[in-house]
C-alpha cells in the first residue's frame, strides 16, 4: 500500500455502489454492523465503509459491506456503468469508471 492509497469511501468509489432498498434493511444493516447485501456481521475492521447515505426518512445511514459483496457489487457496477455514461460510450473511461475498476481489483479478501 502506498501512502497515496485512496482512503475515503468517496475516493475508493464505494459510495457509487447501489444499496438494496433501504426499507428492506435492518437497523444493523443501516448502522454498519451488518452487510446490507447478505446480512453478515461486519465491524469497522472487517467491513468496507460505504459512506454516509441519505435515506428517505431524512436520517442519513452509514452502512458497511462485507468484502465479497463489495467486490461483487463493484464488478457489476463497473460492467453496467458505461450504459448511459456519455464519456464511456465514446470509449474514454471516465474517472468514475476508473475508480470502480480499482475497487474491483481490490479483490474479495
Ligand atoms: Zn455481504
Ligand atoms: Zn463513465
Coordinates of C-alpha atoms and ligand atoms in Angstrom, one line a residue:
X1 CA 0.0 0.0 0.0
X2 CA 1.4 3.4 -0.9
X3 CA 0.9 6.5 1.2
X4 CA -1.3 7.7 -1.5
X5 CA -3.8 4.8 -1.3
X6 CA -7.3 6.1 -1.5
X7 CA -8.8 6.1 1.9
X8 CA -12.2 7.8 2.0
X9 CA -15.3 6.0 0.7
X10 CA -15.6 8.7 -2.0
X11 CA -12.1 8.1 -3.2
X12 CA -12.4 4.4 -3.1
X13 CA -15.7 4.6 -5.0
X14 CA -17.8 2.6 -2.5
X15 CA -20.3 5.5 -2.4
X16 CA -21.2 4.6 -6.0
X17 CA -22.4 1.1 -5.1
X18 CA -26.2 1.0 -5.1
X19 CA -27.7 -0.4 -1.9
X20 CA -30.7 -2.7 -1.7
X21 CA -34.0 -0.9 -1.0
X22 CA -33.4 0.9 2.3
X23 CA -36.8 0.0 3.7
X24 CA -35.7 -3.7 3.5
X25 CA -32.6 -3.2 5.6
X26 CA -32.4 -3.9 9.3
X27 CA -31.2 -1.4 11.9
X28 CA -27.8 -3.3 12.0
X29 CA -27.5 -3.0 8.2
X30 CA -28.2 0.7 8.2
X31 CA -25.8 1.3 11.1
X32 CA -22.8 -0.6 9.5
X33 CA -23.0 -3.6 11.8
X34 CA -24.2 -6.0 9.1
X35 CA -23.6 -6.2 5.3
X36 CA -26.6 -4.5 3.5
X37 CA -26.5 -7.2 0.8
X38 CA -26.0 -10.5 2.7
X39 CA -26.5 -9.5 6.4
X40 CA -23.2 -11.0 7.5
X41 CA -22.0 -9.2 10.7
X42 CA -19.3 -6.7 10.0
X43 CA -17.2 -4.4 12.1
X44 CA -15.2 -1.3 11.5
X45 CA -12.2 -3.6 10.8
X46 CA -13.8 -6.3 8.7
X47 CA -16.4 -4.2 6.8
X48 CA -15.9 -1.9 3.9
X49 CA -17.1 1.7 4.6
X50 CA -19.9 2.5 2.0
X51 CA -20.0 6.2 3.0
X52 CA -22.8 8.1 4.6
X53 CA -26.0 7.8 2.5
X54 CA -29.2 9.9 2.6
X55 CA -32.3 8.0 3.5
X56 CA -35.9 8.8 2.7
X57 CA -36.6 9.2 6.4
X58 CA -34.2 12.1 6.4
X59 CA -31.8 10.4 8.8
X60 CA -28.6 9.6 6.9
X61 CA -27.4 6.0 7.3
X62 CA -23.8 4.7 7.3
X63 CA -23.6 1.1 6.1
X64 CA -20.6 -1.2 5.8
X65 CA -20.5 -4.1 3.4
X66 CA -18.6 -7.4 3.7
X67 CA -15.7 -7.7 1.2
X68 CA -17.1 -10.4 -1.0
X69 CA -20.3 -8.4 -1.5
X70 CA -18.5 -5.1 -2.1
X71 CA -16.3 -6.9 -4.7
X72 CA -19.3 -8.5 -6.4
X73 CA -21.4 -5.2 -6.5
X74 CA -18.3 -3.2 -7.6
X75 CA -17.8 -5.6 -10.5
X76 CA -21.5 -5.4 -11.5
X77 CA -21.5 -1.6 -11.2
X78 CA -18.3 -1.4 -13.2
X79 CA -19.7 -3.6 -16.0
X80 CA -23.0 -1.7 -16.2
X81 CA -21.6 1.8 -15.8
X82 CA -20.9 2.7 -19.5
X83 CA -24.6 2.4 -20.4
X84 CA -25.7 5.9 -20.1
X85 CA -22.3 7.5 -19.5
X86 CA -21.5 9.8 -22.4
X87 CA -17.8 9.7 -21.9
X88 CA -17.5 5.9 -21.5
X89 CA -19.8 5.3 -24.5
X90 CA -17.1 7.2 -26.6
X91 CA -14.6 4.7 -25.2
X92 CA -12.9 7.1 -23.0
X93 CA -13.3 5.7 -19.5
X94 CA -14.3 8.4 -17.1
X95 CA -13.0 8.9 -13.6
X96 CA -15.9 7.1 -12.1
X97 CA -15.2 4.0 -14.2
X98 CA -11.5 4.0 -13.4
X99 CA -12.3 4.3 -9.7
X100 CA -14.7 1.4 -10.0
X101 CA -12.1 -0.7 -11.8
X102 CA -9.6 -0.1 -8.9
X103 CA -12.2 -1.1 -6.4
X104 CA -12.9 -4.3 -8.4
X105 CA -9.2 -5.1 -8.4
X106 CA -9.0 -4.9 -4.6
X107 CA -10.4 -8.4 -4.6
X108 CA -12.7 -10.2 -2.2
X109 CA -10.2 -10.9 0.6
Ligands
LIG1 ZN1 -22.2 -9.2 2.2
LIG2 ZN1 -18.3 6.8 -17.3

